[in-house]
Each structure stands twice: as structure tokens, then as C-alpha cells.
mmCIF file of C-alpha atoms in Angstrom:
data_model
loop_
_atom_site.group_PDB
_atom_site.id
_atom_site.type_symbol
_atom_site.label_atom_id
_atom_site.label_comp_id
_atom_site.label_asym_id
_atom_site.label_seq_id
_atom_site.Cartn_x
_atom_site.Cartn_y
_atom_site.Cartn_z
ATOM 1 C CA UNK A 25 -164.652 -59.741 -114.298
ATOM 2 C CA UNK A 26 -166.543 -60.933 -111.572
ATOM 3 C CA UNK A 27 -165.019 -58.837 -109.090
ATOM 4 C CA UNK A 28 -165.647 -55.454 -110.770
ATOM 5 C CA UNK A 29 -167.501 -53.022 -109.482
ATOM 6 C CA UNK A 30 -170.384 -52.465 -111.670
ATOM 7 C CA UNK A 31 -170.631 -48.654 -112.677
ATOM 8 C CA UNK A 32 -172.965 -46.459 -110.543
ATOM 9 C CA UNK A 33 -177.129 -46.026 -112.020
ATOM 10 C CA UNK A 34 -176.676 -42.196 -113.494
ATOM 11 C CA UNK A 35 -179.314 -40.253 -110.836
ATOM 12 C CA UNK A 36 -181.854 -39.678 -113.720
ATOM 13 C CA UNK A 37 -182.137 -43.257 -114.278
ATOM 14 C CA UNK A 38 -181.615 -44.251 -110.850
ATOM 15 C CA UNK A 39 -184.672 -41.944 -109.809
ATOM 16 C CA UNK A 40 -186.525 -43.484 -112.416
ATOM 17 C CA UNK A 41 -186.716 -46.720 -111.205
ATOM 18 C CA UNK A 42 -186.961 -45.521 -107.534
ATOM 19 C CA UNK A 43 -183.237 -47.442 -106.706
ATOM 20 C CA UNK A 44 -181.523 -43.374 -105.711
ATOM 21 C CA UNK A 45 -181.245 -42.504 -102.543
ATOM 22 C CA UNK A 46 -183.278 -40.187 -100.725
ATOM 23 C CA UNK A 47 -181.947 -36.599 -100.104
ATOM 24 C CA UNK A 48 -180.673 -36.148 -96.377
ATOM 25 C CA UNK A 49 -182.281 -33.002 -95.782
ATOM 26 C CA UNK A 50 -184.647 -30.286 -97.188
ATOM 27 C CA UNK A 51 -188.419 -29.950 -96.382
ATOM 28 C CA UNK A 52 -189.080 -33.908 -96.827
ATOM 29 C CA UNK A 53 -192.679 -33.702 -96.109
ATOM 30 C CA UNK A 54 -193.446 -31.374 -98.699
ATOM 31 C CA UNK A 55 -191.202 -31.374 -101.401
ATOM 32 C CA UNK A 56 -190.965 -35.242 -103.155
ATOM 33 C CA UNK A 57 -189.829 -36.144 -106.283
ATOM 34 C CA UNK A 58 -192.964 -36.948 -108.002
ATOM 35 C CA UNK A 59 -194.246 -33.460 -107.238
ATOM 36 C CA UNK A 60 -191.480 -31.955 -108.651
ATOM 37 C CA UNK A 61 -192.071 -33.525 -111.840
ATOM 38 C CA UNK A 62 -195.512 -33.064 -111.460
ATOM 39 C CA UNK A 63 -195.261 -29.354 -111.748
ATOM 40 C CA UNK A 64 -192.669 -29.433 -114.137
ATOM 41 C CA UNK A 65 -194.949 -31.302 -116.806
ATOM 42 C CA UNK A 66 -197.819 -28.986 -115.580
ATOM 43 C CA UNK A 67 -195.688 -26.362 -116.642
ATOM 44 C CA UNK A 68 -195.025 -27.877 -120.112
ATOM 45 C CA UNK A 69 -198.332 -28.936 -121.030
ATOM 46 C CA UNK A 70 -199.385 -25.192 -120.590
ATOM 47 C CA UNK A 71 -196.498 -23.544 -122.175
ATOM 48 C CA UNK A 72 -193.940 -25.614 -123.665
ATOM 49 C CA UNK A 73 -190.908 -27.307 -122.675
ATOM 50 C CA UNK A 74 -189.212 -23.666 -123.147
ATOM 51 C CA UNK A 75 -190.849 -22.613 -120.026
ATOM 52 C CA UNK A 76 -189.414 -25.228 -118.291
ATOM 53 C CA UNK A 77 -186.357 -24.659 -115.505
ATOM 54 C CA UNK A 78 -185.550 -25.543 -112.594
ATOM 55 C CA UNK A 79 -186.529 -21.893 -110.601
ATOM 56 C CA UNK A 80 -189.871 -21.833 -112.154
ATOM 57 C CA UNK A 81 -190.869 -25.121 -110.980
ATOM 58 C CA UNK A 82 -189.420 -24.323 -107.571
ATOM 59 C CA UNK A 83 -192.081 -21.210 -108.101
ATOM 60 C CA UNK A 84 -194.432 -23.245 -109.071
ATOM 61 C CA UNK A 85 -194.072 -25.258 -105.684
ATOM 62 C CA UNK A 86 -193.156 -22.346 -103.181
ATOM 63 C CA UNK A 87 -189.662 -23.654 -102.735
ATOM 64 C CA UNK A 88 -186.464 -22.593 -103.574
ATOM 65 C CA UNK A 89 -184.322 -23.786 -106.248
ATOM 66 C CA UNK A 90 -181.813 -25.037 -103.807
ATOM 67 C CA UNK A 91 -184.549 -27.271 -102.335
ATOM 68 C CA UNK A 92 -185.235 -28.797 -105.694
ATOM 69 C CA UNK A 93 -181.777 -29.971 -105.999
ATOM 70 C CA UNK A 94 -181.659 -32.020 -103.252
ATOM 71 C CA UNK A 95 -184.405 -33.979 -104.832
ATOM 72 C CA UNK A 96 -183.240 -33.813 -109.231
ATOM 73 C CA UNK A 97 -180.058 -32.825 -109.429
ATOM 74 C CA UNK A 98 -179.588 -31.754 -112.821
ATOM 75 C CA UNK A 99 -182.445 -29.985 -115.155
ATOM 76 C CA UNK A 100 -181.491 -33.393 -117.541
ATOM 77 C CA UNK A 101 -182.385 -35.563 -114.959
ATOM 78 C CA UNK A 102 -185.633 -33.590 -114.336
ATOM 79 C CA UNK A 103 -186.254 -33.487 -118.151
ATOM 80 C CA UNK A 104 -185.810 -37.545 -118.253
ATOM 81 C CA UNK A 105 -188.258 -37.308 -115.228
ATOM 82 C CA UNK A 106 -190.949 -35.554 -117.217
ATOM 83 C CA UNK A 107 -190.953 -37.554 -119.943
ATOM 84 C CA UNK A 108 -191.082 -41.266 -118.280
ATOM 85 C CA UNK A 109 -193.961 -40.207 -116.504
ATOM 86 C CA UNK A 110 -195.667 -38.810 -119.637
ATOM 87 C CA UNK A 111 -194.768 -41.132 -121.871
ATOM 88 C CA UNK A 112 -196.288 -44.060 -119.284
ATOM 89 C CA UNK A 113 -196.784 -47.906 -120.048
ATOM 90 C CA UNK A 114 -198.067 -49.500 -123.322
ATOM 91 C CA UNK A 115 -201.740 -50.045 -122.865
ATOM 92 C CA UNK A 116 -203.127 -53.476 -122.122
ATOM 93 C CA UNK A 117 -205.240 -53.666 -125.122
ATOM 94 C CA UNK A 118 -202.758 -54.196 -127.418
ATOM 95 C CA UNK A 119 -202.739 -57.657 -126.544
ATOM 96 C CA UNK A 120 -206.441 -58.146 -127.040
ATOM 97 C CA UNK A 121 -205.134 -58.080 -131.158
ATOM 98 C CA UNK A 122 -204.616 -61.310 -132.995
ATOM 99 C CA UNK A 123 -201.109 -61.829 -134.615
ATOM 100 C CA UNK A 124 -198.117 -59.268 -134.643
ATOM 101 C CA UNK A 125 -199.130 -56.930 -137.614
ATOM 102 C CA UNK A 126 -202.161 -55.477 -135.676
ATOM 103 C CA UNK A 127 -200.193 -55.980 -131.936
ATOM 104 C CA UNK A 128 -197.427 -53.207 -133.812
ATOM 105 C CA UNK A 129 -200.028 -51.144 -135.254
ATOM 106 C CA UNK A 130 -201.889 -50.564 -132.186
ATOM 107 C CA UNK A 131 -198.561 -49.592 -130.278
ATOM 108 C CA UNK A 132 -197.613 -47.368 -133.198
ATOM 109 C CA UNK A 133 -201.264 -46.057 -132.843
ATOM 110 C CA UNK A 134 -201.050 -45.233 -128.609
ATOM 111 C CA UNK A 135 -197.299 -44.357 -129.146
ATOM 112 C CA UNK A 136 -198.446 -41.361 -132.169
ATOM 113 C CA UNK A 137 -201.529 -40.217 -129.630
ATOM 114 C CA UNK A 138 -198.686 -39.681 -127.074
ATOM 115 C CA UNK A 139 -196.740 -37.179 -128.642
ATOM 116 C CA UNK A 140 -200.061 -35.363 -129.854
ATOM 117 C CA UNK A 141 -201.391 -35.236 -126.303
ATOM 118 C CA UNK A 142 -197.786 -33.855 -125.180
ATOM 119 C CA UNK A 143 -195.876 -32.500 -128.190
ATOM 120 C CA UNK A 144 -193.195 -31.123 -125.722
ATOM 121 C CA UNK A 145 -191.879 -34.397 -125.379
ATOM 122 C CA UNK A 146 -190.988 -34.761 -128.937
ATOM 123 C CA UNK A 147 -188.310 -31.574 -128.261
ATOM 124 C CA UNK A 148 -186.519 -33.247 -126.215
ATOM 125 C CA UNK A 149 -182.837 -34.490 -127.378
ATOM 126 C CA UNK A 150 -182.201 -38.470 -128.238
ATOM 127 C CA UNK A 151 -179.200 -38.818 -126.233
ATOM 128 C CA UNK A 152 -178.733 -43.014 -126.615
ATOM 129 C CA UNK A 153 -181.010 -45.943 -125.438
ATOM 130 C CA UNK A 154 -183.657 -45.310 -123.083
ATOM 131 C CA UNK A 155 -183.165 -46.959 -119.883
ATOM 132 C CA UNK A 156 -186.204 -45.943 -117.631
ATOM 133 C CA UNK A 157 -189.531 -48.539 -117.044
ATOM 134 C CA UNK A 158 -191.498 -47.161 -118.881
ATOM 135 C CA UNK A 159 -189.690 -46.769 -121.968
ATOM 136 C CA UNK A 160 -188.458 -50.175 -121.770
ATOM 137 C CA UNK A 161 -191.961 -51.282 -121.742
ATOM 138 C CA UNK A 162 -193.365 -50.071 -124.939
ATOM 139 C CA UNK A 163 -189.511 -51.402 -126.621
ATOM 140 C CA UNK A 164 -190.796 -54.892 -124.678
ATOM 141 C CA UNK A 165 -193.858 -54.558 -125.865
ATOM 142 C CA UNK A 166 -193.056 -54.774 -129.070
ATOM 143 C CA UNK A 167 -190.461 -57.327 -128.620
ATOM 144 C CA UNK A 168 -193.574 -59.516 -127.193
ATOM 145 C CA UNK A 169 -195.839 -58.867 -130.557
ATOM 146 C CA UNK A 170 -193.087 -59.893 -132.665
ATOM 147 C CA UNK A 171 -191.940 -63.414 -130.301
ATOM 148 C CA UNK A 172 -194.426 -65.732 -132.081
ATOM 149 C CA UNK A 173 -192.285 -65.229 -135.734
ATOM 150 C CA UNK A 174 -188.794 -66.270 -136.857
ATOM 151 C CA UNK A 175 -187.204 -63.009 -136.604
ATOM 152 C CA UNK A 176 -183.742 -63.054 -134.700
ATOM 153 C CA UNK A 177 -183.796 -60.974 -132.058
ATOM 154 C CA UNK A 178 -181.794 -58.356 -133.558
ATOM 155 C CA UNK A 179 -184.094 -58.112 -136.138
ATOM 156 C CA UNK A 180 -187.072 -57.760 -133.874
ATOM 157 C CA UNK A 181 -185.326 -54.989 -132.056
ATOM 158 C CA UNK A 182 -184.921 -53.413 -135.741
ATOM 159 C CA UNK A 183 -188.581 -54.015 -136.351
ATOM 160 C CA UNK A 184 -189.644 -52.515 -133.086
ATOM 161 C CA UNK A 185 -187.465 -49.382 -133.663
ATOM 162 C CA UNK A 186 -188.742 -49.130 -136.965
ATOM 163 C CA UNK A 187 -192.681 -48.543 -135.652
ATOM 164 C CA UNK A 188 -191.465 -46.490 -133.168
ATOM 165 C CA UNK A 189 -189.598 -44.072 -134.943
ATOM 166 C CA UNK A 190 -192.043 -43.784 -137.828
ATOM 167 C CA UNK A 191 -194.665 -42.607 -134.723
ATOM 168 C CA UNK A 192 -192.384 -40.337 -133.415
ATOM 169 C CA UNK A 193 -191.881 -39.069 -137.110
ATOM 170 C CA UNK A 194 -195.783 -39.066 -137.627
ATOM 171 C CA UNK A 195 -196.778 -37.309 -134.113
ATOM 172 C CA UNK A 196 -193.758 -34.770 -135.011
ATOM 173 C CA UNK A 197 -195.641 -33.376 -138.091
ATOM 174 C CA UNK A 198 -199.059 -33.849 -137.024
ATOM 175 C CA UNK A 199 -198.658 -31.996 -133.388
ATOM 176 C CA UNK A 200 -197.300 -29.316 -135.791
ATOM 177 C CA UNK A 201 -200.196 -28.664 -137.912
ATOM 178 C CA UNK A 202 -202.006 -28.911 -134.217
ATOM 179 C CA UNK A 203 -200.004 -26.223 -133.009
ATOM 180 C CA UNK A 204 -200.005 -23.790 -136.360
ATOM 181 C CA UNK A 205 -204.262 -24.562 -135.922
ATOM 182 C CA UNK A 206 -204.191 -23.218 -132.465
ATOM 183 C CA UNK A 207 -201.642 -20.542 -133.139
ATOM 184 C CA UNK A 208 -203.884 -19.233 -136.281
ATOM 185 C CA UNK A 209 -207.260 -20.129 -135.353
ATOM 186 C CA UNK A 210 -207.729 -22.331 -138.562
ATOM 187 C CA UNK A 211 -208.875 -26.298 -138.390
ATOM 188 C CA UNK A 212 -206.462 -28.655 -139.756
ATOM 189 C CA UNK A 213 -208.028 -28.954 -143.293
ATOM 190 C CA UNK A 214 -207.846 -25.081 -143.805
ATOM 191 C CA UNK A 215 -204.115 -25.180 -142.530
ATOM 192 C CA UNK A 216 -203.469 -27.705 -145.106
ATOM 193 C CA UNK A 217 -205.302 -25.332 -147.707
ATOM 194 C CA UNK A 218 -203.235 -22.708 -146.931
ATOM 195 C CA UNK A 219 -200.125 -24.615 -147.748
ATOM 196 C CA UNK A 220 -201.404 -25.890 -150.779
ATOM 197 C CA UNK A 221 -201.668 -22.463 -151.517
ATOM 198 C CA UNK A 222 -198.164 -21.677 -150.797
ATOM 199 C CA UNK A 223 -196.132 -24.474 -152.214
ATOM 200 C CA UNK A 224 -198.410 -23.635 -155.411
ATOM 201 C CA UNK A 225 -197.242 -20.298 -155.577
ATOM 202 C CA UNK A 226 -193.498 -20.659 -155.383
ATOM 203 C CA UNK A 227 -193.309 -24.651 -157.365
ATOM 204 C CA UNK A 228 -192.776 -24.730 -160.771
ATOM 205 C CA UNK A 229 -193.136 -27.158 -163.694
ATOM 206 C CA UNK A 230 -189.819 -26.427 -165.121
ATOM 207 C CA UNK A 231 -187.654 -26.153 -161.220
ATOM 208 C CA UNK A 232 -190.074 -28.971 -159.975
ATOM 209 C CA UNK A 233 -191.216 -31.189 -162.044
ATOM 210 C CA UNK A 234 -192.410 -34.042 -160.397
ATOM 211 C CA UNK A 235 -193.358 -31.985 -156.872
ATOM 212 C CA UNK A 236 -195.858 -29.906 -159.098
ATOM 213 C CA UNK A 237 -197.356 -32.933 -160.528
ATOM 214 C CA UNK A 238 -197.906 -33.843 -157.269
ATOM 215 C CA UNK A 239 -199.425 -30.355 -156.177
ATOM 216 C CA UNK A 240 -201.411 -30.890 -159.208
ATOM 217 C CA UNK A 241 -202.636 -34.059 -158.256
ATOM 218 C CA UNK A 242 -203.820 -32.633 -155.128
ATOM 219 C CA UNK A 243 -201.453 -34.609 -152.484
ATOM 220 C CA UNK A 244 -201.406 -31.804 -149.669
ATOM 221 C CA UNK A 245 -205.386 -31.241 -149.540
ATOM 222 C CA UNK A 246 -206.178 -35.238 -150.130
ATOM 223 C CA UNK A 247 -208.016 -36.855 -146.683
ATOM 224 C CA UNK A 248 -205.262 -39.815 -147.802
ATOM 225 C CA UNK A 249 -203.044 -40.358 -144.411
ATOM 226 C CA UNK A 250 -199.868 -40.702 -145.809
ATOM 227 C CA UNK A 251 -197.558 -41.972 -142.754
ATOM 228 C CA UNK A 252 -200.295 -44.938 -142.041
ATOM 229 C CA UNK A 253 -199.744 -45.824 -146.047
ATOM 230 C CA UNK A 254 -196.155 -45.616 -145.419
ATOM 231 C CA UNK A 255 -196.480 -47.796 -142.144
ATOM 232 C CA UNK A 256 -198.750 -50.679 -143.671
ATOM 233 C CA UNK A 257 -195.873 -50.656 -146.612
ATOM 234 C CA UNK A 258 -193.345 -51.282 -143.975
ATOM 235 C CA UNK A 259 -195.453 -53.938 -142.454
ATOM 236 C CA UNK A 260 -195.971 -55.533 -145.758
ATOM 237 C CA UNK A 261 -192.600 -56.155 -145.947
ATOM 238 C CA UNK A 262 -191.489 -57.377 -142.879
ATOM 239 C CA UNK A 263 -194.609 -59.379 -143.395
ATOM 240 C CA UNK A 264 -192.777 -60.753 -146.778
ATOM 241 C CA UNK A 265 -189.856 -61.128 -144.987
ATOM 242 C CA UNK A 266 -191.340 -63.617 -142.473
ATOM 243 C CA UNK A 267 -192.769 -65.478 -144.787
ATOM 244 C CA UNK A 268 -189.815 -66.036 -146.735
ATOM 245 C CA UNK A 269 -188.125 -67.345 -143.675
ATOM 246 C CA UNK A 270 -190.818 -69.607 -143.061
ATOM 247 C CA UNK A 271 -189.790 -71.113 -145.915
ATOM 248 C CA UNK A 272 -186.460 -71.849 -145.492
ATOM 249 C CA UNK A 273 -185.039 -68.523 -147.529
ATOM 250 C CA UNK A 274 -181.711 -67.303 -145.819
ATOM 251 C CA UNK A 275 -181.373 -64.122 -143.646
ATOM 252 C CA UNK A 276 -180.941 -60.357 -144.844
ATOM 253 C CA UNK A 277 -177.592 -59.616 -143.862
ATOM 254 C CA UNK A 278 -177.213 -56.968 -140.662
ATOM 255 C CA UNK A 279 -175.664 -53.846 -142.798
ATOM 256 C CA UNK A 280 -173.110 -51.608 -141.636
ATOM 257 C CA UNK A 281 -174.194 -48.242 -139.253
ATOM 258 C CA UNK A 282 -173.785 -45.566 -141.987
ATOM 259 C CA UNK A 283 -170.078 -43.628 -141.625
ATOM 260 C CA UNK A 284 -170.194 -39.782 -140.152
ATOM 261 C CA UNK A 285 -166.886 -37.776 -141.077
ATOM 262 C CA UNK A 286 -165.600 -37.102 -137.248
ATOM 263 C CA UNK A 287 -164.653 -34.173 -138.487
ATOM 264 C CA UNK A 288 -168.267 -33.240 -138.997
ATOM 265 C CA UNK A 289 -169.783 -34.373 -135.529
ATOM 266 C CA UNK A 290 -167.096 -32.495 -134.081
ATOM 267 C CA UNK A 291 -167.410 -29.714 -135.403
ATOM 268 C CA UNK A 292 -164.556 -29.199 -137.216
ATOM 269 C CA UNK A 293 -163.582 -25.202 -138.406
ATOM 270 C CA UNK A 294 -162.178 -26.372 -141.418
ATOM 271 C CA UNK A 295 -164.913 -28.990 -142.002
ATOM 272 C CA UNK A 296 -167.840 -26.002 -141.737
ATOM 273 C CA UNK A 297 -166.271 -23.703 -144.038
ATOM 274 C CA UNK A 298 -165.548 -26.774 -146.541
ATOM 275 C CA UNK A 299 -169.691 -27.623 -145.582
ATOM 276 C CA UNK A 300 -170.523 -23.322 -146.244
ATOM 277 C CA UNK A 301 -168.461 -23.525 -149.608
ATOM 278 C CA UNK A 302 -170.817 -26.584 -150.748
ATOM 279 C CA UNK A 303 -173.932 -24.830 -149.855
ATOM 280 C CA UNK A 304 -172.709 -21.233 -151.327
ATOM 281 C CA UNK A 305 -171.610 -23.731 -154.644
ATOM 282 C CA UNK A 306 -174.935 -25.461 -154.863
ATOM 283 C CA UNK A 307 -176.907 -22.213 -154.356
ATOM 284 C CA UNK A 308 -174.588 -20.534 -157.458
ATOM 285 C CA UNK A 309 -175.678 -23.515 -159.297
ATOM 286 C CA UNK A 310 -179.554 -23.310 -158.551
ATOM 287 C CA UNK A 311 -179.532 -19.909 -159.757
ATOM 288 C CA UNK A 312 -177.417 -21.148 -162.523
ATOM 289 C CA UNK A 313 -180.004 -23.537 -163.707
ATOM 290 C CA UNK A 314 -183.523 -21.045 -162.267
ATOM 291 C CA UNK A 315 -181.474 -18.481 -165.406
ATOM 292 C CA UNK A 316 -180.882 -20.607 -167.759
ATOM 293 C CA UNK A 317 -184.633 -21.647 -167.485
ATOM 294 C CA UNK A 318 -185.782 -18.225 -167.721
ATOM 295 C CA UNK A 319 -183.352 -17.482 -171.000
ATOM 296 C CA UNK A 320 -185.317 -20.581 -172.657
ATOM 297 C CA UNK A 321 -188.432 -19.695 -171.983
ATOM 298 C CA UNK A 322 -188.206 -16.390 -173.278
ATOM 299 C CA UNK A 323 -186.453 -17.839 -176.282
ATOM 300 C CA UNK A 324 -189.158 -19.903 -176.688
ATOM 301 C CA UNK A 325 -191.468 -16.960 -176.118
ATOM 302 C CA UNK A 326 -189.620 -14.713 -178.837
ATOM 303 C CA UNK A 327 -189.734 -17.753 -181.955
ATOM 304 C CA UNK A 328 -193.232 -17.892 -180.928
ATOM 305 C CA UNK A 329 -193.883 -14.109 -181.643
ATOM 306 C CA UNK A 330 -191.338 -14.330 -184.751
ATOM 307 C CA UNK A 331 -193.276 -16.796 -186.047
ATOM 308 C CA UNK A 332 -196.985 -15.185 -185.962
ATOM 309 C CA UNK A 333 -195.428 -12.271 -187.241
ATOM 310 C CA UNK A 334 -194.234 -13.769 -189.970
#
């Protein structure tokens, strides 16, 4: 084992932590690669990450594609590039806070304001682990809030990835009401009045029960901030969870990954039209149910007339 080779740094990765080597040729005291990503994210933080390719941030530079490759590669590696540098290091701060619940909290806080100061990073594809500095550094980060308590680490790691994907779920929907107020002109609470509007429109009592109780209750024009509600909930019970180790109580067990038909992340032909025959099924059967409602009411309707006429 010891005389393997170990496999070669992929060059986005390598580039990342400045181990790749440096192109042979090309205009070397001009063109770098931190300029190239600097355009690049220029280019996304004024249009999107659609705008994005490897010929417009050559234009961007006054170089030619072809020059750009010597430097990134791939558009991947340049897109990996982008989003190390924006995504940076954990602040320093975070350590000023006393105890692990408000060390996590403030990470989950700077990680959200990430993704709202550049929502093009959250289009970006989750294609495995990240392996880059900077990313590593928020995952230590919270590794390091969590070190004083008798987690395993497994279930630290779990812990960590739990904060962090409930930001990246929280900065998801909230640099999309961002981006509906600049495309429309309206400020987040009138954005959130017109979809009140809407869902009260098309919800019923009778199709929706409980989600029109909810409209009714006034959930989607509330100031209430319902992702830090869920994330204090989470805390609370990892916090319960800590304590109950403290006291001698046994481990959670580690539970399975949940099983994906291969069929389905292949793609399968068979597998989509079995998928489209579920979906045409399940659509029969809402209009089923959205007519039979209907029929009852207006049975209800008719009695009702019957009766006062009688």
C-alpha cells in the first residue's frame, strides 16, 4: 500500500490550493489565474452565473479563449474557482461566542449572508465533498464549535452538515424573494403580500385543509422567520442529545443512506414512463377527488334550497 502512487490532485482542486503547475506558455505577465476568476465572478455578480463562459471572460480580459486555457482548463474548474474565492474563510468572530450553540449559529448566520451577497453560487451543482481551503474551513469550523461536547466525530460532521445545509436552504429562498423584489420593483413585505394573495386565491378549505388554515392564520405575511425557528429546534435537540450523553444514555444509532432505484438515477426509459404513468395516475385521481368535491357541495347546495322551499 505503501508503494502506491497516490492519485493525481484533479486541476480544479489542485489550483485551489495553489499545488498545479504553472502553464508553460501564454502571456504570463498578464493573464494569472486569480484574474481570471476575478472577472469571471465580476461577471456573475452583475448578471448571473448564466452569463458566465469561458469566451466572455477571455472578453472581459482582452485575451483569447485559448489563452484562458492554459491557465483553467475546464469551465468546471473555473466554476470551482469562483466559488472558493467567494465563498472565503469563516470569520474570526465566531469564536468570540461562548459555548457551541451560539459558535453554530453565528456560522449558520455568515454562511446564509453569503449566498444573499452572491446568490449565483447557490446554482451551482453539488457534485460530492468539497475539497478546496476554504470550504474546508467553514466544515472545520464547525467541527471546532462542536470539540468541547461528547459527540463522536461522525456525529459532529452530521451536526455541522446539518447547519450548513439548512443555510444553504434558507439563503436559497430568501435570495429569491431578493431577486423577484429587484425584478418587480416591490420590497420584500409587498412580495410576500402578493403571494398571500395568490396562494389565497387558488387554496381551498375542502382541497387544502390544513394549508388554508394556515393562510388564514396569516403564516406568509407574519414578520415570524421561520428557518431561524426551524434552526433553534434543531439546536434544541442536538442540545438534548448532548445532554443525554452526558449522562451516561447510549448513542443514536448511525441509520442507513436512504436507497435510490438505479434505475431512476440512471435514467432508465422504462423507469420514466413507469415515473409519467404515476404522475398522469395521481393527476386522474386529483381531479377525481377536486369532482367529487364539487358534486357534494352542490348537493349540499340543492337540500339547502329544497329545504327553504319547503
Amino acid at each position: 500500500m505503501a508503494d502506491e502512487e497516490l492519485p493525481e490532485l484533479p486541476r480544479g482542486i489542485a489550483l485551489a490550493w495553489g499545488v498545479a503547475a504553472n502553464p508553460q506558455r501564454g502571456p504570463k505577465r498578464e493573464m494569472s489565474v486569480e484574474k481570471i476568476v476575478d472577472a469571471a465572478v465580476e461577471l456573475a455578480e452583475a448578471d448571473g452565473i448564466g452569463a458566465v463562459s469561458m469566451a466572455a471572460v477571455a472578453a472581459k480580459l482582452g485575451f483569447t479563449p485559448m489563452s484562458l486555457y492554459r491557465y483553467v482548463s475546464a469551465k468546471d474548474d473555473l466554476l470551482l474557482l469562483m466559488q472558493e474565492q467567494a465563498t472565503g474563510l469563516p470569520p474570526e468572530e465566531h469564536r468570540e461566542h461562548e459555548g457551541w450553540r451560539d459558535r453554530l449559529r453565528a456560522l449558520f448566520e455568515a454562511q446564509t449572508l453569503i449566498y444573499l451577497r452572491h446568490p449565483w453560487i447557490l446554482s451551482l451543482p453539488i457534485t460530492g465533498s468539497p475539497i478546496t481551503p476554504n470550504s474546508s474551513a467553514w466544515i472545520d469550523a464547525g467541527l471546532e464549535a462542536l470539540s468541547p461536547t461528547p459527540l463522536s466525530e461522525i456525529e459532529k460532521l452530521a451536526v455541522t452538515l446539518a447547519a450548513t445545509g439548512h443555510a444553504r436552504w434558507y439563503g436559497m429562498v430568501t435570495a429569491g424573494y431578493a431577486e423577484t423584489s429587484r425584478a418587480t420593483g416591490l420590497n420584500p413585505n409587498e412580495v410576500a403580500l402578493q403571494e398571500a394573495t395568490l396562494f389565497d386565491r387558488v387554496i381551498t378549505v375542502e382541497e387544502f385543509p390544513y394549508l388554508r388554515a394556515a393562510i388564514d392564520a396569516g403564516v406568509f405575511t407574519a414578520p415570524d422567520d421561520p428557518f431561524r425557528f426551524g434552526l433553534e429546534r434543531l439546536l434544541d435537540g442536538v442540545a438534548m442529545y448532548i445532554d443525554r450523553l452526558e449522562q451516561g444514555g447510549e448513542r443514536a444509532p448511525v441509520r442507513e443512506w436512504i436507497a435510490v432505484d438505479p434505475a431512476e438515477l440512471t435514467g432508465d426509459k422504462k423507469h420514466r414512463e413507469a415515473q409519467k404513468a404515476v404522475r398522469d395516475a395521481e393527476k386522474a385521481l386529483r381531479d377525481a377527488r377536486k369532482l367529487e368535491r364539487q358534486v357534494r357541495r352542490d348537493a349540499i347546495a340543492r337540500a339547502a334550497r329544497a329545504r327553504g322551499e319547503a
